[in-house]
Coordinates of C-alpha atoms in Angstrom, one line a residue:
M1 CA 116.9 -215.1 -67.3
N2 CA 117.7 -218.5 -68.3
I3 CA 119.9 -219.6 -71.2
S4 CA 119.7 -223.0 -72.7
V5 CA 122.4 -224.5 -75.7
Y6 CA 122.1 -227.5 -77.9
Q7 CA 123.8 -229.2 -80.2
D8 CA 121.7 -228.8 -83.4
T9 CA 118.8 -226.3 -84.2
A10 CA 116.1 -228.9 -84.5
Q11 CA 116.5 -230.0 -81.2
M12 CA 116.7 -226.4 -79.6
A13 CA 113.3 -225.5 -82.0
G14 CA 111.6 -228.4 -80.0
V15 CA 112.9 -227.6 -76.5
A16 CA 111.2 -223.9 -77.2
A17 CA 108.3 -224.8 -78.5
S18 CA 107.6 -227.2 -75.3
K19 CA 108.1 -224.0 -73.6
V20 CA 105.7 -222.2 -75.6
S21 CA 103.2 -224.6 -75.4
E22 CA 103.3 -225.1 -71.7
S23 CA 102.9 -221.6 -71.3
L24 CA 99.7 -221.4 -73.9
R25 CA 98.4 -224.4 -71.8
S26 CA 98.8 -222.6 -68.5
A27 CA 97.1 -219.2 -69.6
I28 CA 94.2 -221.3 -71.1
E29 CA 93.8 -223.2 -67.8
T30 CA 94.3 -220.2 -65.6
R31 CA 92.6 -217.5 -67.2
G32 CA 90.2 -218.9 -70.0
R33 CA 92.5 -218.1 -72.8
A34 CA 96.3 -217.3 -74.0
V35 CA 97.2 -214.3 -76.1
F36 CA 100.6 -215.0 -78.2
V37 CA 102.9 -212.8 -80.0
V38 CA 105.3 -214.7 -82.7
A39 CA 108.1 -213.8 -84.4
T40 CA 109.0 -214.4 -88.0
G41 CA 112.2 -214.8 -90.1
N42 CA 114.7 -217.4 -91.2
S43 CA 115.4 -218.2 -87.4
Q44 CA 111.6 -219.2 -86.3
I45 CA 111.1 -221.6 -89.2
E46 CA 111.8 -224.5 -87.3
F47 CA 110.4 -223.3 -84.1
I48 CA 107.0 -222.6 -85.9
E49 CA 107.3 -226.1 -87.1
S50 CA 107.7 -227.9 -83.8
L51 CA 105.1 -225.4 -82.4
V52 CA 102.4 -226.7 -84.9
S53 CA 103.5 -230.4 -84.1
E54 CA 102.8 -229.7 -80.3
P55 CA 99.8 -231.6 -78.8
N56 CA 97.2 -230.5 -76.3
I57 CA 97.2 -226.5 -77.4
D58 CA 93.4 -225.5 -77.6
W59 CA 94.2 -223.2 -80.3
G60 CA 90.7 -222.0 -80.7
S61 CA 91.7 -220.2 -77.2
V62 CA 94.5 -218.1 -78.1
A63 CA 94.6 -215.1 -80.0
M64 CA 97.7 -214.2 -81.9
L65 CA 99.7 -210.9 -82.8
H66 CA 103.4 -210.6 -84.4
L67 CA 106.2 -208.7 -83.8
D68 CA 106.4 -206.7 -87.2
E69 CA 105.8 -205.9 -90.7
Y70 CA 107.5 -204.2 -93.4
I71 CA 105.6 -200.8 -94.7
G72 CA 104.7 -200.8 -97.9
I73 CA 104.3 -204.4 -99.3
E74 CA 101.0 -206.5 -99.7
A75 CA 100.2 -209.9 -97.8
S76 CA 101.2 -211.4 -101.1
H77 CA 104.7 -210.4 -101.1
P78 CA 107.2 -213.4 -100.7
A79 CA 108.6 -211.3 -97.9
S80 CA 105.5 -210.4 -95.9
F81 CA 105.7 -211.4 -92.5
R82 CA 101.9 -211.9 -92.9
R83 CA 102.3 -214.3 -95.5
Y84 CA 104.9 -216.1 -93.6
L85 CA 102.5 -216.8 -90.6
D86 CA 99.8 -217.6 -92.8
E87 CA 101.5 -220.6 -94.3
R88 CA 103.4 -221.5 -91.7
L89 CA 101.0 -221.5 -88.9
I90 CA 97.4 -219.8 -89.3
R91 CA 96.6 -222.2 -92.1
R92 CA 97.4 -225.0 -89.6
V93 CA 96.2 -224.6 -86.5
P94 CA 92.5 -223.8 -85.7
M95 CA 93.5 -220.3 -84.3
G96 CA 91.0 -218.4 -82.2
E97 CA 91.8 -215.0 -83.4
A98 CA 94.8 -213.7 -85.6
H99 CA 95.9 -210.1 -86.0
L100 CA 98.3 -209.0 -88.3
I101 CA 99.5 -205.6 -88.9
R102 CA 98.7 -204.0 -92.3
G103 CA 101.7 -203.2 -93.8
E104 CA 100.1 -201.8 -97.0
A105 CA 98.2 -199.6 -95.2
P106 CA 97.9 -196.0 -96.5
D107 CA 98.4 -194.2 -92.9
P108 CA 101.0 -196.7 -91.3
Q109 CA 100.4 -194.5 -88.1
S110 CA 97.2 -194.9 -88.3
E111 CA 97.6 -198.5 -88.5
C112 CA 99.7 -198.2 -85.2
D113 CA 96.9 -196.5 -83.4
R114 CA 94.2 -199.6 -84.5
L115 CA 97.2 -202.0 -83.1
N116 CA 97.8 -200.1 -79.9
E117 CA 93.9 -199.9 -79.1
L118 CA 93.7 -203.7 -80.0
I119 CA 96.9 -204.8 -77.6
G120 CA 95.9 -202.1 -75.1
A121 CA 93.1 -204.2 -74.4
L122 CA 95.5 -207.6 -73.8
D123 CA 97.7 -209.0 -71.8
V124 CA 100.7 -211.1 -73.4
D125 CA 101.3 -214.3 -71.9
V126 CA 104.1 -215.6 -74.1
A127 CA 106.3 -214.0 -76.6
S128 CA 108.4 -215.9 -79.2
I129 CA 111.2 -213.8 -80.4
G130 CA 114.5 -213.9 -81.9
I131 CA 117.7 -211.4 -82.0
G132 CA 118.8 -209.7 -85.4
E133 CA 122.4 -209.9 -86.5
N134 CA 122.4 -206.3 -85.0
G135 CA 121.4 -207.2 -82.0
H136 CA 117.8 -206.0 -82.7
L137 CA 114.3 -207.2 -81.0
A138 CA 111.6 -207.1 -83.6
F139 CA 112.8 -204.3 -85.7
N140 CA 113.9 -202.1 -82.8
D141 CA 117.6 -201.4 -84.3
P142 CA 120.4 -199.7 -82.1
P143 CA 120.1 -197.6 -81.0
A144 CA 116.9 -198.9 -79.7
D145 CA 114.3 -196.8 -77.6
F146 CA 113.7 -198.2 -74.5
E147 CA 111.4 -195.5 -73.0
A148 CA 108.6 -195.6 -75.8
E149 CA 105.5 -196.4 -74.6
A150 CA 103.6 -196.9 -77.5
P151 CA 103.1 -200.4 -78.3
Y152 CA 103.7 -200.7 -82.0
A153 CA 105.2 -197.7 -83.9
V154 CA 106.8 -197.0 -87.2
V155 CA 110.5 -197.6 -87.1
E156 CA 113.3 -197.3 -89.8
L157 CA 115.6 -199.9 -90.5
D158 CA 119.2 -199.4 -90.4
A159 CA 121.8 -200.7 -93.1
A160 CA 122.6 -203.9 -91.3
C161 CA 119.0 -204.8 -90.6
R162 CA 118.2 -204.5 -94.4
A163 CA 121.9 -206.4 -95.2
Q164 CA 120.2 -209.3 -93.3
Q165 CA 116.8 -209.5 -94.8
S166 CA 118.4 -209.4 -97.8
G167 CA 121.2 -211.9 -97.3
E168 CA 118.4 -214.2 -96.1
G169 CA 116.9 -214.2 -99.4
W170 CA 114.1 -212.7 -98.7
F171 CA 114.7 -209.8 -101.2
P172 CA 116.7 -209.7 -104.5
S173 CA 119.1 -207.0 -102.9
V174 CA 119.7 -204.3 -100.3
D175 CA 118.2 -201.6 -102.0
D176 CA 114.9 -203.7 -102.8
V177 CA 114.4 -203.8 -98.6
P178 CA 111.8 -201.3 -97.3
R179 CA 113.4 -198.7 -95.2
H180 CA 110.7 -198.5 -92.8
A181 CA 108.5 -201.3 -91.1
I182 CA 105.7 -201.5 -88.2
S183 CA 107.4 -203.0 -85.1
M184 CA 106.2 -203.9 -81.7
S185 CA 108.3 -201.5 -79.3
I186 CA 110.8 -202.6 -76.5
R187 CA 108.9 -202.0 -73.8
Q188 CA 105.6 -203.7 -75.3
I189 CA 107.8 -206.9 -75.8
M190 CA 109.3 -206.6 -72.2
K191 CA 105.5 -206.5 -71.0
S192 CA 104.9 -210.4 -72.2
R193 CA 104.8 -212.6 -69.1
V194 CA 107.1 -215.4 -70.7
L195 CA 109.7 -214.6 -73.1
V196 CA 110.9 -217.5 -75.4
C197 CA 114.0 -216.4 -77.7
T198 CA 115.5 -218.7 -80.3
V199 CA 118.3 -217.8 -82.0
P200 CA 120.2 -220.4 -84.1
D201 CA 123.0 -220.0 -86.8
A202 CA 126.4 -218.5 -86.3
R203 CA 125.9 -215.4 -88.3
K204 CA 123.9 -214.3 -84.7
A205 CA 126.9 -215.5 -82.5
Q206 CA 128.5 -211.9 -82.0
A207 CA 125.0 -210.6 -81.0
V208 CA 124.2 -213.2 -78.8
R209 CA 127.4 -212.8 -76.8
D210 CA 127.4 -208.9 -76.8
C211 CA 123.6 -208.2 -75.8
L212 CA 123.5 -211.7 -73.0
T213 CA 127.2 -211.2 -71.5
G214 CA 127.3 -207.1 -72.2
D215 CA 125.8 -204.2 -70.3
V216 CA 122.1 -203.5 -71.1
S217 CA 122.6 -201.0 -73.4
P218 CA 120.2 -199.2 -76.5
M219 CA 123.4 -200.0 -78.8
R220 CA 122.4 -203.7 -78.0
P221 CA 118.9 -203.6 -78.0
A222 CA 118.3 -207.4 -77.3
S223 CA 120.9 -206.8 -73.8
I224 CA 117.2 -205.8 -72.2
L225 CA 116.5 -209.2 -72.1
Q226 CA 118.6 -209.4 -69.2
E227 CA 116.1 -207.3 -67.3
H228 CA 113.1 -209.6 -67.8
D229 CA 111.9 -211.8 -64.9
D230 CA 110.9 -214.8 -67.1
A231 CA 113.2 -214.9 -70.1
H232 CA 114.1 -218.3 -71.8
I233 CA 117.2 -217.9 -74.4
Y234 CA 117.4 -221.2 -76.7
L235 CA 120.6 -221.3 -78.6
D236 CA 122.3 -224.0 -81.3
S237 CA 126.3 -224.8 -80.8
D238 CA 126.4 -222.2 -83.7
S239 CA 124.8 -219.3 -81.8
A240 CA 126.5 -220.1 -78.8
G241 CA 130.0 -220.3 -80.2
D242 CA 131.3 -217.2 -78.8
L243 CA 129.8 -217.7 -75.2
F244 CA 132.4 -218.8 -72.8
V245 CA 131.1 -217.5 -69.8
S246 CA 127.8 -217.6 -68.2
N247 CA 125.6 -214.1 -68.1
R248 CA 126.1 -212.6 -65.1
K249 CA 122.3 -212.3 -64.6
G250 CA 121.3 -215.5 -66.0
E251 CA 121.7 -219.4 -66.0
W252 CA 123.7 -221.1 -68.7
E253 CA 122.5 -224.8 -69.2
E254 CA 124.3 -226.6 -71.9
E255 CA 122.2 -229.8 -72.9

């Protein structure tokens, strides 16, 4: 695991986007296509903006999936991650394939089954991810299930996670945030050849410190990143504010 700290969010996002671009181009050159998992949320907006500006990506050779989606909301809902990706990424690049989670499916487990069959035939080349205020990866809130084999599953959002979604302005109040979502599992995330984790903002500083310098624990879901062979963590000066020592399993490069 490599940790890099940048002075501002724009610089951090640009470097993270370049890393994803490099991974996509390498996969396409080597295997003829790339499989890309992309995160959503406020923390990823500048990263995605930088990514769509990256040159020399053959987007037609990219198959995209995403990490999670709320259960029970339509793709037109302001907080829908499908809407988020459509507006910020899919409409702006000639994506070869975009496989989206149907949060309004009448049977969420059947939707998970569909996604599991789909991703079971794919090897993910690079996943862009973030870390939640409670340390979650995707919607795997603490205590996260590190052993679940299914690539996608129905999960329950904890109070801290729901408060974050409301606090970021996606919902009018905590009571409006759905209590359940379809989420990619921890094991599936860790199967990605390359992980690019972009984490801006001071409100993530405690989670960053706990997950990147503490022991690996389901109570700190993102701590599992310490065990990935090719994980790259990109922080700005605010999110890195509580980091005073290098992660014992990684390298901290201050830019």
